[in-house]
Every structure is written in C-alpha cells, then in structure tokens.
Coordinates of C-alpha atoms and ligand atoms in Angstrom, one line a residue:
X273 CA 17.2 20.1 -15.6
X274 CA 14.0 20.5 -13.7
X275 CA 14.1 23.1 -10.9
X276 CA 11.1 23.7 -8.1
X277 CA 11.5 27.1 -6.7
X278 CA 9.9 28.4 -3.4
X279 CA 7.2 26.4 -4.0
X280 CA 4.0 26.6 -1.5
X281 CA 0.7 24.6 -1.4
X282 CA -2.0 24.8 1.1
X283 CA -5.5 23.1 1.9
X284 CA -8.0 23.9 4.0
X285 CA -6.1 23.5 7.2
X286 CA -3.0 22.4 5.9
X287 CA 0.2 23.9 4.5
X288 CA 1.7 20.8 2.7
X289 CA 4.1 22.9 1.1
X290 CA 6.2 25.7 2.2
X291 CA 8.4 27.2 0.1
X292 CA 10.2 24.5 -1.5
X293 CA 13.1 24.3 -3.7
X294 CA 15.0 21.2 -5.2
X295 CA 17.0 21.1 -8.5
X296 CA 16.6 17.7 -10.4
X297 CA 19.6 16.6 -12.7
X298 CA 19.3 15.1 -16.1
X299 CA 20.0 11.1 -16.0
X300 CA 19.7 11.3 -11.8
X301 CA 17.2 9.6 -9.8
X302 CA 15.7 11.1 -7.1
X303 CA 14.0 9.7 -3.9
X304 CA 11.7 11.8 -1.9
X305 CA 11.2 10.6 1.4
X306 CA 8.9 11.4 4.4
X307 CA 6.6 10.7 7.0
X308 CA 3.0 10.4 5.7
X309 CA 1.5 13.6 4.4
X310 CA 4.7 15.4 4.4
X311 CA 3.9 16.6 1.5
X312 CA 6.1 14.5 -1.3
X313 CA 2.8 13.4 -3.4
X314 CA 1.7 17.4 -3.4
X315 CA 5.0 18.6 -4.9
X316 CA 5.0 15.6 -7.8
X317 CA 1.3 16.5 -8.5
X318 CA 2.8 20.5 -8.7
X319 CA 5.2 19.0 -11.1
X320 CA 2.5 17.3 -13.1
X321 CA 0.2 19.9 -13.6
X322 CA -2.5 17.6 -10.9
X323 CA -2.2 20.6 -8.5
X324 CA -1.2 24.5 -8.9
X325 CA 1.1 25.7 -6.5
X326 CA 0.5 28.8 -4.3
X327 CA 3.4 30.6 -4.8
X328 CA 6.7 29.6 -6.8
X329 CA 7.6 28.1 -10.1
X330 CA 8.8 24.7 -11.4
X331 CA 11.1 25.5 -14.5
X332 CA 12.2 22.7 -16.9
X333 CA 15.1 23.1 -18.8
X334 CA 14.7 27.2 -18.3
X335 CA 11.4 27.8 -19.4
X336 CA 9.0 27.8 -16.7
X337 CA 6.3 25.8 -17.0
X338 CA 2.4 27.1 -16.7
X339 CA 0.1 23.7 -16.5
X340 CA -3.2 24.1 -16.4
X341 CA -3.6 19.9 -16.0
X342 CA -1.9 16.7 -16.1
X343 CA -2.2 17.4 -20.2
X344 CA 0.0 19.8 -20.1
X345 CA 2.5 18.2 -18.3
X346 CA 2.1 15.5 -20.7
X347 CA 2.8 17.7 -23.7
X348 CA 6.1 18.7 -21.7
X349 CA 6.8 15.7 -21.8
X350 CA 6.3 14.6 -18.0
X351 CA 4.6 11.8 -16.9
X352 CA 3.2 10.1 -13.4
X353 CA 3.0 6.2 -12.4
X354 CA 0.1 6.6 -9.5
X355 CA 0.7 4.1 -6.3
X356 CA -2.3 2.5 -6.9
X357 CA -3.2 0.8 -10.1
X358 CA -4.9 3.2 -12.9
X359 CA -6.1 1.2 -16.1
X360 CA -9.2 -0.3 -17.4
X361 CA -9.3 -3.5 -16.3
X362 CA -11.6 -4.6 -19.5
X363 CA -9.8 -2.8 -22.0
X364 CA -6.5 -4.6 -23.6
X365 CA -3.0 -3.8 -23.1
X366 CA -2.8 -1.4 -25.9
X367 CA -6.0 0.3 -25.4
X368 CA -4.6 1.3 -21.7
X369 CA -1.3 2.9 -23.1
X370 CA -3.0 4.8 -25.8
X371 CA -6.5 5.7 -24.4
X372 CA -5.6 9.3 -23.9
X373 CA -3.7 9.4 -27.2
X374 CA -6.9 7.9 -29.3
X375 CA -7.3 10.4 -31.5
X376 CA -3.8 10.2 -33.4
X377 CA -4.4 6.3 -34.1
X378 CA -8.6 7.4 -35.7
X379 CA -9.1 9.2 -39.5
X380 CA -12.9 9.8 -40.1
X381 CA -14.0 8.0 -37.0
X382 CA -12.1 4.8 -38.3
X383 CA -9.7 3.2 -35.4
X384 CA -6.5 1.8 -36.7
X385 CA -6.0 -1.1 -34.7
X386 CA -3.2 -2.3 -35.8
X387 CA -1.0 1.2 -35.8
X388 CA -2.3 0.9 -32.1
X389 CA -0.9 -2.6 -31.3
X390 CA 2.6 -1.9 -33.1
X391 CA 2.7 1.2 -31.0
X392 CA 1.6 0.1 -27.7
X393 CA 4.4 -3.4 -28.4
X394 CA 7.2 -0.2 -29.5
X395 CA 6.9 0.3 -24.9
X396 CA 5.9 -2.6 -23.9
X397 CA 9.1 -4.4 -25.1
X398 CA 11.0 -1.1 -23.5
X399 CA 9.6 -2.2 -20.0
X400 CA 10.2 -5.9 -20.6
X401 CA 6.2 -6.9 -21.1
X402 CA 6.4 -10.5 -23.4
X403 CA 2.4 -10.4 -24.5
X404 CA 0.3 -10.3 -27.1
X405 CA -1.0 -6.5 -27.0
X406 CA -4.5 -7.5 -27.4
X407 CA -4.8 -9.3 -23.8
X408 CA -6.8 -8.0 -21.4
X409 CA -5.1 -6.3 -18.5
X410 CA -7.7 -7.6 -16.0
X411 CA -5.7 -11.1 -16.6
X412 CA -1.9 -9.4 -15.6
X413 CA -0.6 -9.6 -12.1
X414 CA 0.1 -6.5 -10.4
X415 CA 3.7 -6.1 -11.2
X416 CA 2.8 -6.4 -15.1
X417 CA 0.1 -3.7 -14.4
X418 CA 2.8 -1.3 -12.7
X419 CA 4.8 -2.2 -16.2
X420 CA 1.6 -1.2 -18.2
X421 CA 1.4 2.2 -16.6
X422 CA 5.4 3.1 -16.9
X423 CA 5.2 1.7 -20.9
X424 CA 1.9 4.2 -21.1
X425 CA 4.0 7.1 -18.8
X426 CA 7.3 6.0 -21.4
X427 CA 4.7 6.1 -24.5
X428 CA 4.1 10.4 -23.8
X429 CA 7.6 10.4 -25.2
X430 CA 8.7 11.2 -21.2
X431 CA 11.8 13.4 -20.3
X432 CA 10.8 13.4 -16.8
X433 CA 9.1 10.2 -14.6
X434 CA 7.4 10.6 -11.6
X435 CA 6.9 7.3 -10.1
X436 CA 5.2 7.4 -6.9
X437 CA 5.5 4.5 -4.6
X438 CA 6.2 2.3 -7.4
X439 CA 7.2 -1.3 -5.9
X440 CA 4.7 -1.7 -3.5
X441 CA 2.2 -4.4 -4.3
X442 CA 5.7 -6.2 -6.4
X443 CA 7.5 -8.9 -5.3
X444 CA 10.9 -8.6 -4.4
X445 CA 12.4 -9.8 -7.8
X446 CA 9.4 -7.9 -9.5
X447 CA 11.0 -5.0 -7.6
X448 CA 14.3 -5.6 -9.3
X449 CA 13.5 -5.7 -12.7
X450 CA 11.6 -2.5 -12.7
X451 CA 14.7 -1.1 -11.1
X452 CA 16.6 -2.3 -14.2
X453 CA 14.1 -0.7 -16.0
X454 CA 14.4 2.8 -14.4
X455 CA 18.2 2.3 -14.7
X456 CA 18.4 2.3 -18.1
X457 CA 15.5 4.8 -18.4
X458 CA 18.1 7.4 -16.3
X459 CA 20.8 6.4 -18.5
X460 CA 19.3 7.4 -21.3
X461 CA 19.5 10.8 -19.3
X462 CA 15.8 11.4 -18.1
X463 CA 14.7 12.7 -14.6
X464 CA 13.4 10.5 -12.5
X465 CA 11.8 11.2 -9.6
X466 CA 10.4 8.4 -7.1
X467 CA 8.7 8.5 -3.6
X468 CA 9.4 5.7 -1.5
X469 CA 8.8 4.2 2.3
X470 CA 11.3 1.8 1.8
X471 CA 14.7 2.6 2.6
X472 CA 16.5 -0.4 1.6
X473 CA 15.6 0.4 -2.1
X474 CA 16.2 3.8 -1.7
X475 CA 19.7 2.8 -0.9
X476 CA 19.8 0.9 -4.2
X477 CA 18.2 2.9 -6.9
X478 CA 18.4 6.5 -5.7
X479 CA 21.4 8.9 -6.5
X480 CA 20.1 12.3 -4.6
X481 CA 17.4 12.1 -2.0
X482 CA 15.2 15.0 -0.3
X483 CA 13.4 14.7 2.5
X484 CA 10.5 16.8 3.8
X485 CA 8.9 16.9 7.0
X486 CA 5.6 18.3 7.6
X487 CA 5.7 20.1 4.3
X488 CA 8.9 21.9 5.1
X489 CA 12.5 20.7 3.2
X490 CA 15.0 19.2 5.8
X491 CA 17.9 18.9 3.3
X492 CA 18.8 17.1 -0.2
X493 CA 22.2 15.1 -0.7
X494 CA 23.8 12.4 -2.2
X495 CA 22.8 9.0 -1.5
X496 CA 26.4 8.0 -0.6
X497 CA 26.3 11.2 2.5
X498 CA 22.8 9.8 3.5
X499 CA 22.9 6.6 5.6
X500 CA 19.2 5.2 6.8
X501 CA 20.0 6.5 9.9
X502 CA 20.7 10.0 8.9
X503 CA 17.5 9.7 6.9
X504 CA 14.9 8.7 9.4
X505 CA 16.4 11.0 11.9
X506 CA 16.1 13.8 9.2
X507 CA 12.2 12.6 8.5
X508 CA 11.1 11.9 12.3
X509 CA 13.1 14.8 13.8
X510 CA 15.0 12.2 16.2
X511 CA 16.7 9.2 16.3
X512 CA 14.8 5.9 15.8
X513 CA 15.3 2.8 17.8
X514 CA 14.2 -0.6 17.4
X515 CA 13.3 -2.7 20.1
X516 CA 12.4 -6.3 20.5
X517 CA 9.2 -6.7 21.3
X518 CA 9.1 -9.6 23.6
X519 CA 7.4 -13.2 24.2
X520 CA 3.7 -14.2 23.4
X521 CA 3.1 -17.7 24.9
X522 CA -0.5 -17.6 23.8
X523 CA 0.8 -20.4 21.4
X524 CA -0.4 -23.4 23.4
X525 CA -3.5 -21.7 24.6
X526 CA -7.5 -21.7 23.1
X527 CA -7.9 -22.4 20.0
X528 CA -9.7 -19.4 18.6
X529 CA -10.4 -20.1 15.0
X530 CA -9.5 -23.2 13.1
X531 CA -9.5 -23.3 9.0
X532 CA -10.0 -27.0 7.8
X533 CA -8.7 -28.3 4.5
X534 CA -9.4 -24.5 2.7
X535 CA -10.2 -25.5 -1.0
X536 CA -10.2 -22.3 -3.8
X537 CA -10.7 -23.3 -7.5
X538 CA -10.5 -19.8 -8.8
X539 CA -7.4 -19.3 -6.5
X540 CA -6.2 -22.8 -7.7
X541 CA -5.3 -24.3 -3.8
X542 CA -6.1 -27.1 -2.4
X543 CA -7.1 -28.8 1.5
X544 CA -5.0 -25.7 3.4
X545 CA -5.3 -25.8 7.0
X546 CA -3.8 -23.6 10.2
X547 CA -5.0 -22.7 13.9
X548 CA -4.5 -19.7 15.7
X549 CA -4.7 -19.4 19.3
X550 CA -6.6 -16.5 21.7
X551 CA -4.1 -14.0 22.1
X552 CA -1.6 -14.9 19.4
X553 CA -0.4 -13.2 16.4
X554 CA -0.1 -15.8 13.7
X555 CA 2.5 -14.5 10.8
X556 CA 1.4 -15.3 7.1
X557 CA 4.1 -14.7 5.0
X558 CA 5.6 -15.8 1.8
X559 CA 5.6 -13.2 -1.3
X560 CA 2.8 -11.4 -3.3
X561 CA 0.8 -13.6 -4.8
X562 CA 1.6 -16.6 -2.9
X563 CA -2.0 -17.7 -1.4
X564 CA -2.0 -15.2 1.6
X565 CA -4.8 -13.3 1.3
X566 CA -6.5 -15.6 -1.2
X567 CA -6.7 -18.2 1.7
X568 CA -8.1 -15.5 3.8
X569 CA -10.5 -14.5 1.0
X570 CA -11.8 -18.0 0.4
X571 CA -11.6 -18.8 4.3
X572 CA -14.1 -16.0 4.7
X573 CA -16.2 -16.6 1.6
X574 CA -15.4 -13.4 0.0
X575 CA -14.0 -15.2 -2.8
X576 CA -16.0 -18.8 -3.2
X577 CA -15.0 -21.6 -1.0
X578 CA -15.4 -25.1 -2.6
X579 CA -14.3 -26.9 -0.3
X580 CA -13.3 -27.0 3.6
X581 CA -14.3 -25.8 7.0
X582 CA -14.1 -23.0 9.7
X583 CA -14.0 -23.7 13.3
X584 CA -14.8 -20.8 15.8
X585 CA -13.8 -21.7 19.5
X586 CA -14.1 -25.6 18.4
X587 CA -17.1 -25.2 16.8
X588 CA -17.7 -25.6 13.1
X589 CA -19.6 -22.0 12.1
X590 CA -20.5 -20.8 8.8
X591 CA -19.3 -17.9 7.6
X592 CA -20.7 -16.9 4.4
X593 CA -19.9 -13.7 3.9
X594 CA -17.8 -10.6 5.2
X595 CA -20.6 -9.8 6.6
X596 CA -21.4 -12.8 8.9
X597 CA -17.6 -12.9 9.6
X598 CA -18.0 -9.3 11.0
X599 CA -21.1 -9.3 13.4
X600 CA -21.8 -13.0 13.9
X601 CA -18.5 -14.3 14.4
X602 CA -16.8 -11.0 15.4
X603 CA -13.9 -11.3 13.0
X604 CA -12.1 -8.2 11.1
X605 CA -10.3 -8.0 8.3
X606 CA -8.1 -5.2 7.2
X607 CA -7.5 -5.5 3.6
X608 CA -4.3 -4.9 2.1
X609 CA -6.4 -3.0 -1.0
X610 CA -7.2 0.1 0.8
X611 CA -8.6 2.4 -1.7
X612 CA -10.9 -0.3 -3.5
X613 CA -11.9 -2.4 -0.8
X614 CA -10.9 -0.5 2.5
X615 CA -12.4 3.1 2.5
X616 CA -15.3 5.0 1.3
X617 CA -12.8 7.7 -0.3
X618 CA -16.0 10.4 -0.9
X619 CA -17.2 9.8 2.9
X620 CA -15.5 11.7 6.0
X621 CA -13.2 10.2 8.0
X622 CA -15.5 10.4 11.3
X623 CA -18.0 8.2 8.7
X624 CA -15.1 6.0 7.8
X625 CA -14.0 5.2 11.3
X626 CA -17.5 4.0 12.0
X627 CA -18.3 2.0 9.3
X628 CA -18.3 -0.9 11.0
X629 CA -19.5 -0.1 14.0
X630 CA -22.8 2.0 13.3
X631 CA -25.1 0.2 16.0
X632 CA -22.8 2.2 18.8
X633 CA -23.9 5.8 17.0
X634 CA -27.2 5.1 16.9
X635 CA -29.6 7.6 18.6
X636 CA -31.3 6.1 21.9
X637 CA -34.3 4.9 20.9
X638 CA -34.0 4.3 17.2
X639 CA -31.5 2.8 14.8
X640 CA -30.5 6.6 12.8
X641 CA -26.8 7.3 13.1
X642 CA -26.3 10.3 15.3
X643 CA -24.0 12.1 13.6
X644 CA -22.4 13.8 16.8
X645 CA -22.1 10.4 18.7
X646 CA -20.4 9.2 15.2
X647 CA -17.6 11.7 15.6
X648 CA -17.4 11.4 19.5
X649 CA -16.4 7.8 18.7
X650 CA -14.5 8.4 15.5
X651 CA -12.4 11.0 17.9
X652 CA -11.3 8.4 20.2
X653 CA -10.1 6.1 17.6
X654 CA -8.5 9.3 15.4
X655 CA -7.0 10.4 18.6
X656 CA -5.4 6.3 19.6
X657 CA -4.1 6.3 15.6
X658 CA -2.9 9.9 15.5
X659 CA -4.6 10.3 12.0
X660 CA -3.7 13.5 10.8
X661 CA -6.5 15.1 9.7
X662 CA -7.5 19.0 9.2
X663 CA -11.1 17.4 10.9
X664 CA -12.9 14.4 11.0
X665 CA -15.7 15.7 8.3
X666 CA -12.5 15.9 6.2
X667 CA -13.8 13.3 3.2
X668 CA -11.3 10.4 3.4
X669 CA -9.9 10.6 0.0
X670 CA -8.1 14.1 0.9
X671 CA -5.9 11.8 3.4
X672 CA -2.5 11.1 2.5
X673 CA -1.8 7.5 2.2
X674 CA -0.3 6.1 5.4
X675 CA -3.5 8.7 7.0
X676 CA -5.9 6.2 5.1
X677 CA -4.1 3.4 6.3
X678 CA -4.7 4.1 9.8
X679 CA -8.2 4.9 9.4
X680 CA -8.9 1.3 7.7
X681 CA -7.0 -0.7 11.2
X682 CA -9.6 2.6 13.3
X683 CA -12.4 1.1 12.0
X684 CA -12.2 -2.6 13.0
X685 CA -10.6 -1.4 16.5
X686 CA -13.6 0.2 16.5
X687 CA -16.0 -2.2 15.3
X688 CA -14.4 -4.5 18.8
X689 CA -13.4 -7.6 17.0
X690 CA -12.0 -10.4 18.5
X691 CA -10.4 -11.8 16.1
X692 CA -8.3 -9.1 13.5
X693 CA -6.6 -10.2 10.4
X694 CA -4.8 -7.7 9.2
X695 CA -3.1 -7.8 5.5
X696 CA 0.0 -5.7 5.1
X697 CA -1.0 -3.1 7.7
X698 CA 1.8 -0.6 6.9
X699 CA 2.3 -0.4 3.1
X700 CA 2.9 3.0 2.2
X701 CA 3.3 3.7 6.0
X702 CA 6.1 5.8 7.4
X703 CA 8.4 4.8 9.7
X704 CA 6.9 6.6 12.4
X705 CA 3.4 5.8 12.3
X706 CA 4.4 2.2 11.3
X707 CA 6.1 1.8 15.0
X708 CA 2.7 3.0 16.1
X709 CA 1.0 0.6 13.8
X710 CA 3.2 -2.1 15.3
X711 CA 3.0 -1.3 18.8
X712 CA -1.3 -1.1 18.3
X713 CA -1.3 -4.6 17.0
X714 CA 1.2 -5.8 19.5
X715 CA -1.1 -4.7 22.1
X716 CA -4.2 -6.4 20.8
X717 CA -2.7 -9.6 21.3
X718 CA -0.4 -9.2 24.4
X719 CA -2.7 -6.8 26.5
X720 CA -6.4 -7.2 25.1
X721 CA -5.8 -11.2 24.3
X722 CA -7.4 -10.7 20.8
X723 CA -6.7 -13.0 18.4
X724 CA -3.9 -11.5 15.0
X725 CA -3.5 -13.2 11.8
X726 CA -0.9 -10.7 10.2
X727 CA -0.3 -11.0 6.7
X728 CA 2.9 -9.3 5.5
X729 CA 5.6 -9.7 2.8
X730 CA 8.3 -7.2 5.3
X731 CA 10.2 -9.6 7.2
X732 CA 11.2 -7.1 10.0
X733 CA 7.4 -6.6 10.6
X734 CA 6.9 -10.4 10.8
X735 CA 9.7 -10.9 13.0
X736 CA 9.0 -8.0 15.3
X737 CA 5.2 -8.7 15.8
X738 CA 4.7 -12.9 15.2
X739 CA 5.7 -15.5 17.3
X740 CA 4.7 -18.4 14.9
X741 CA 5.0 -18.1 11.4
X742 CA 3.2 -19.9 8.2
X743 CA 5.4 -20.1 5.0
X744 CA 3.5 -19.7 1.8
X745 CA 4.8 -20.1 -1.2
X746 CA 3.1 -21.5 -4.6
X747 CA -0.2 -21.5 -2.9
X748 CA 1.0 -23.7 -0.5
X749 CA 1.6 -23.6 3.7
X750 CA 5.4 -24.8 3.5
X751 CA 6.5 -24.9 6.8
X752 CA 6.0 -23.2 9.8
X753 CA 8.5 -21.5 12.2
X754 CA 7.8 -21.2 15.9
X755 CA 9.2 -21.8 19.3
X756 CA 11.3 -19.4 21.6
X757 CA 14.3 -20.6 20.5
X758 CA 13.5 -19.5 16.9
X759 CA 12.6 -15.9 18.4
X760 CA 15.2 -15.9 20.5
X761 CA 17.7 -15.7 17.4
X762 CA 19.2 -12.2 16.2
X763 CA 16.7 -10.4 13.8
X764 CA 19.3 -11.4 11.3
X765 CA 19.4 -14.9 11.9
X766 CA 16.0 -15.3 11.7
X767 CA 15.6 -13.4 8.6
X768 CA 18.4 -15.8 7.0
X769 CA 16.3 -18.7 8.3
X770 CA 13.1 -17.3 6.9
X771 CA 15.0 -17.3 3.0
X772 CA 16.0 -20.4 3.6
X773 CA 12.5 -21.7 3.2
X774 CA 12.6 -20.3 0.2
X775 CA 15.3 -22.3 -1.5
Ligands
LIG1091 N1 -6.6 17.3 -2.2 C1 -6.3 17.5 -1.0 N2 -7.2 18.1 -0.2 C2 -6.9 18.4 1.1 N3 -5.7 18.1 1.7 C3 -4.8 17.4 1.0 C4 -5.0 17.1 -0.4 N4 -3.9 16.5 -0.9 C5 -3.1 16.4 0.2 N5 -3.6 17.0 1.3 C6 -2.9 17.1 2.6 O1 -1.6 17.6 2.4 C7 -0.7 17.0 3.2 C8 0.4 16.4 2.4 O2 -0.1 15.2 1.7 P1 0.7 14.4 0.7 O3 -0.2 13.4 0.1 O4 1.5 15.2 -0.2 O5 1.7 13.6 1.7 P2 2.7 12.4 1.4 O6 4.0 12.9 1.9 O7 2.7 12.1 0.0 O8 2.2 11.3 2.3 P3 2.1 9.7 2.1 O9 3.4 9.2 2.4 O10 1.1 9.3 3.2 O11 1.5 9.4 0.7 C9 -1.5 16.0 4.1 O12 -1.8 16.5 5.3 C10 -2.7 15.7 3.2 O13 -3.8 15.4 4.1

C-alpha cells in the first residue's frame, strides 16, 4: 500500500497542495480528477521524487520514502508515464526503454546490444508492441510511443504506475487496449495511479477516485458511489449544465476560405477539398491520425503541399508559410501540440500571449516591444481566458496544462484573426474552463462573424460547437453532415449518426 499523509506543496504564489492524504491499495486503480492546476500532477511528481513536499510523508508499504529525485523513486520501484511524449525520437525502441539503465547492459565501455534488444522485447511484448526493437521510434504513431514509455515505466521492475493523462493523443480503440494493458498490470497487484479529464474512461478503468479542487482534497470513494455528476459537482463546486448552443446560419453565406484539390505526399492524400463560410464553425472530425490536421498542415504549407490551391474571399492567394498565413492572410492556427509547437515554455506568459501580435506592443515611434504595453495587452486576454496564473511574468512552463491551453487560443484572439482554426482546443482541459473554451469560440463565430475550422476527436464538442461537419477517415473527407434538421436531433442521435459513418 502506498499512503500520502498531510502532504503540502507551495510555489511562489500558489499552494497546490494542502495537507493531503489518500491511501492507495495494492492491485487498485486510482483516478485523480480536477479542474486544471488543482494540483493532481504536483502530488504524482511528490510521489515520484520530481517534487519534495512541504510538509507530510508518502509511505510505501510502511517505510517512508525520502527521494531526493525521480531516481530514487525508480529504485522504489515507482515509475511515471508524462502526458506528453518523452523519448528520443532518433534513438530505437530499445535504446528508449533502457537509456537510463545503460550502464547494466556496458562491461569495459563495450555495449551489449543484443542483452539490450532481448531486454527491451522482455516489455515490449508485456505492453503488446509487435516490432523489431531496433526501429526507430520517430517512425511509431503516438499510441505505440505512449506503449514505449509504459514498457520503459514496466522495465524499472514498477510496483507502483503513475500514468498521467495517458490516452490523450490515442484513438479510441488505441485507448482500449492500453486499458487492457493496465488491467492486467493491476491484476498482477500493482498501484496504479492515473489522472484523467475524461470521465467516460474514468467510469471504465478506475476503481477509487479522488478529487481535488484548488489543491485542497474534496473526498475519495469508490467508483460505483461516484456518478459523473457527483464528480464534476465535487471538482467545480456546483452542479454543471449543458446547454444547446443554438443555430449558426452562416452556412450559405461568404465564402471565406476555399482549399482546392489539397495534395500531401508525405501525408500520403490526395485532391481534398472543403469551404467554410464567414461566420461558420466548420467541424473536422474523424479519429487521430485520420488527415485532420495534416490537411490543415499541408493547406498551410507547414508541411509541403504538392499539389492544390487556397482561395481567400474567392481569390486564389499563396500561402507559403505559417507565417504568410498569419499576417498576410490573417489566419490562426491553434495547434493541437501545445508544448512543441504552441508555447515558448521558458518565456512568461504576458510574452506568450503576445507572440503573435508584437506590432500592438511596440513603443510609439519605434518597433521595440514595450514591455509594460506587452502585459497591459496580455492582461486583457489573461483576464477574457481566466488563466490562472501567480503573474503574467510567471514563465509559461510553470502553468498547469489546461493553464497553457488557454494561453495558446489568448494568443491568436490576440493576434485578431479572422479566420481561427483551432485543433483539439480542450485536450487536457477541465470541464470548467472547457465550457469557457466552448462558449469563447462559439462567440467568435456567432457574435464577431469570424470564420472556425474546429478540429476535434470529442464528439460532444463537435456537436455542441459545429453546424456542418467533415468526416475524415483514412485520409479521406467521407461525408459531410449539415443542415438544421441534422442539429436539430438529440445529442444522442447525432452522435449515433456520426458512428455510423464510420461503419
Ligand atoms: N514548477 C512549478 N512552479 C510554479 N508553479 C507550479 C509548478 N508546478 C505546478 N505549479 C502550480 O501549481 C498548481 C497545481 O498545478 P498542477 O500541475 O498540479 O495542476 P493539475 O491539477 O495537474 O492541472 P492540469 O489538469 O491542468 O494538468 C497550478 O496553479 C500550477 O500553476
């Protein structure tokens, strides 16, 4: 058994943790759920040795356990799966799940390559990976990277698993089969202990769950005594209702941007084509890895284009870089890959925020940034997005994660776009500040007529902000729902009509 005891944590202006205590069973898995930066990634990095708490003790099995780094947490046999991706892209499978165990697999500076490969296949086949151990992971898709770093977590001989955020950039079915994973993994009697935003899978993989809210402990049960609306209410302090959203007719109006016959030969498509409208919200969805955000990519020439045009306004344009895109054409895009692509995570947050946007923090007369005009117009946007931040000279990287979500969608609403496509704005997003998220890009389109391609693999979000939908699926657009009958359906019946195009 693993026991946290009246554990506290503090940052400069911020007491993620007070005075926490949750028992962990053997062979039990364990949700921690909470709005963003309610402190659930603090108390896994107490666990692991990442962070030393205040005040309090985490004991394992009755011995308390003094860490002094991740390594020693690792010796205790505990591991951590990170949210976003940690391996060396050039390095093979093998070399990721041993590189901090190198030194057991070298004799007199000699590497023994193949006592690596038969050790690193020992966890790959325990996670389900059919490869060679020699491929490079740079090649793997992102669900077969999430299996790399649970095989390398598995490898430190693990008694206790922290995953955090674990499914999401998987697929659906990539989701279940990790599950199956972590199944057996608990029935093997480990502790595992996962953090997720996503309730449906809380409900299926989760014994006990705990919830925190702003860094305090609002109660731990059973699943079975925990319905999702007990949850949230716990987590938001009130009870949460979903509303329906209402019509956008912009579907017949302008056409705002047109994409001709999109042709990607590293993406492997061919001759896609859509419009969106002034003032609409165009839904992309289809699963991870089904041409979404590659079409986008290629679209904007951020990946190479080989073939195909852009119209802006009815007028073929060239866009030949994010950078055109941006201040030529006046066109945003929100990645979904916030922490490679989306933020400068050494930068503050007032620097972040106005990224894009530097011309309107300029001094009078010359172009240098004024710093206090920077954070003037960083406020407004901090203030519209309720980013929780102990300031806005706060570096970004200090953020929790649904924090640095909001401050990559601040930064094109800063930077005035009018046309905003945004790719899976509220991964890792709590239901709270998702609502907010939702309501923000609502509003772009219904009361500030900006144009929204909305890329998203959450079927409530698609239904609750789109009013015509693409289908992608094997790099392909497959069909296309629209019309107010369609929205005028139950959430439910939408959502069954949505699978259908699946089949
Ligand atoms: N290294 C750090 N320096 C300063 N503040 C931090 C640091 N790590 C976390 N915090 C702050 O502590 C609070 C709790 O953050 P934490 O990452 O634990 O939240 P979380 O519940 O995991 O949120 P999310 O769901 O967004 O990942 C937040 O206010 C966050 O900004």
């Amino acid at each position: 058994m693993l026991e946290v005891s009246g554990v506290s944590k503090s940052f400069p202006g911020v007491k993620a943790l007070q005075d926490i205590s949750v028992p962990f069973k053997d062979g039990e898995i364990h949700a921690l759920l909470g709005e963003n930066g309610a402190g659930k990634s603090t108390l896994m990095k107490i666990i692991c040795g990442i962070y030393k708490a205040d005040t309090g003790k985490v004991v394992l099995d009755g011995k308390e356990l003094k860490l002094h780094g991740y390594g020693d947490a690792v010796k205790q046999h505990i591991s951590m799966v990170h949210q976003e991706i940690q391996l060396i892209p050039e390095g093979s499978i093998a070399e990721n799940i041993i590189n901090d165990k190198i030194s057991q697999f070298t004799k007199f500076g000699f590497v023994n390559w193949k006592a690596i490969n038969q050790f690193a296949l020992k966890y790959m086949k325990e996670v389900g990976l059919d490869f060679p151990p020699e491929k490079k992971v740079r090649f793997l898709s992102a669900a077969h990277k999430q299996l790399i770093q649970i095989a390398k977590a598995l490898s430190a001989d693990a008694r206790v698993l922290l995953l955090d955020e674990p499914t999401s950039s998987l697929t659906r079915h990539e989701a279940n089969t990790l599950f199956e994973l972590v199944r057996k993994l608990k029935d093997k009697g480990m502790i595992i202990i996962f953090v997720s935003h996503k309730l449906e899978e809380v409900q299926v993989i989760a014994d006990r769950v705990t919830v925190f809210r702003d860094g305090r402990l609002v109660g731990t049960d059973s699943i079975g005594n925990m319905e999702n609306s007990k949850i949230i209410k716990m987590m938001i302090g009130r009870d949460f209702v979903y509303r329906y959203r209402g019509r956008l007719d912009a579907y017949n109006g302008e056409v705002a941007l047109e994409a001709r016959n999109i042709t990607s030969r590293i993406h492997g498509f061919k001759d896609m084509s859509f419009k969106v409208h002034k003032g609409e919200i165009l839904g992309f969805y289809g699963l991870v890895g089904s041409g979404r955000t590659e079409l986008v990519r290629t679209m904007l020439n951020i990946d190479k284009r080989d073939g195909g045009e852009v119209l802006l306004w009815g007028k073929p344009v060239k866009i030949d870089s994010f950078k055109t895109a941006l201040h030529k054409y006046k066109i945003g895009y929100v990645t979904e890959n916030r922490k490679e692509e989306g933020l400068f995570l050494e930068h503050t947050v007032a620097m972040n925020v106005c990224v894009n946007s530097w011309n309107k923090s300029y001094y009078r007369h010359i172009p240098f940034i004024n710093l206090k005009k920077e954070k003037e117009n960083a406020d407004v946007f901090a203030k519209r997005l309720e980013i929780k931040t102990p300031s806005l000279n706060t570096l970004a990287g200090k953020l929790s994660g649904g924090n640095q979500q909001k401050i990559s969608i601040a930064k094109w609403l800063a930077a005035d776009c009018d046309i905003l496509i945004i790719d899976e704005p509220t991964v890792g997003v709590d239901i709270g500040a998702k609502e907010y998220i939702h309501e923000l890009i609502w509003n772009l389109a219904a009361k500030e007529g900006k144009t929204v391609i909305l890329i998203s693999s959450d079927m409530n979000e698609m239904i609750s902000l789109a009013r015509r939908i693409l289908i992608f699926r094997d790099r392909q657009i497959t069909g296309e729902l629209s019309g107010e009958e369609f929205f005028a359906k139950s959430g439910e019946e939408i959502s069954t009509e949505i699978g259908k195009s699946f089949v």
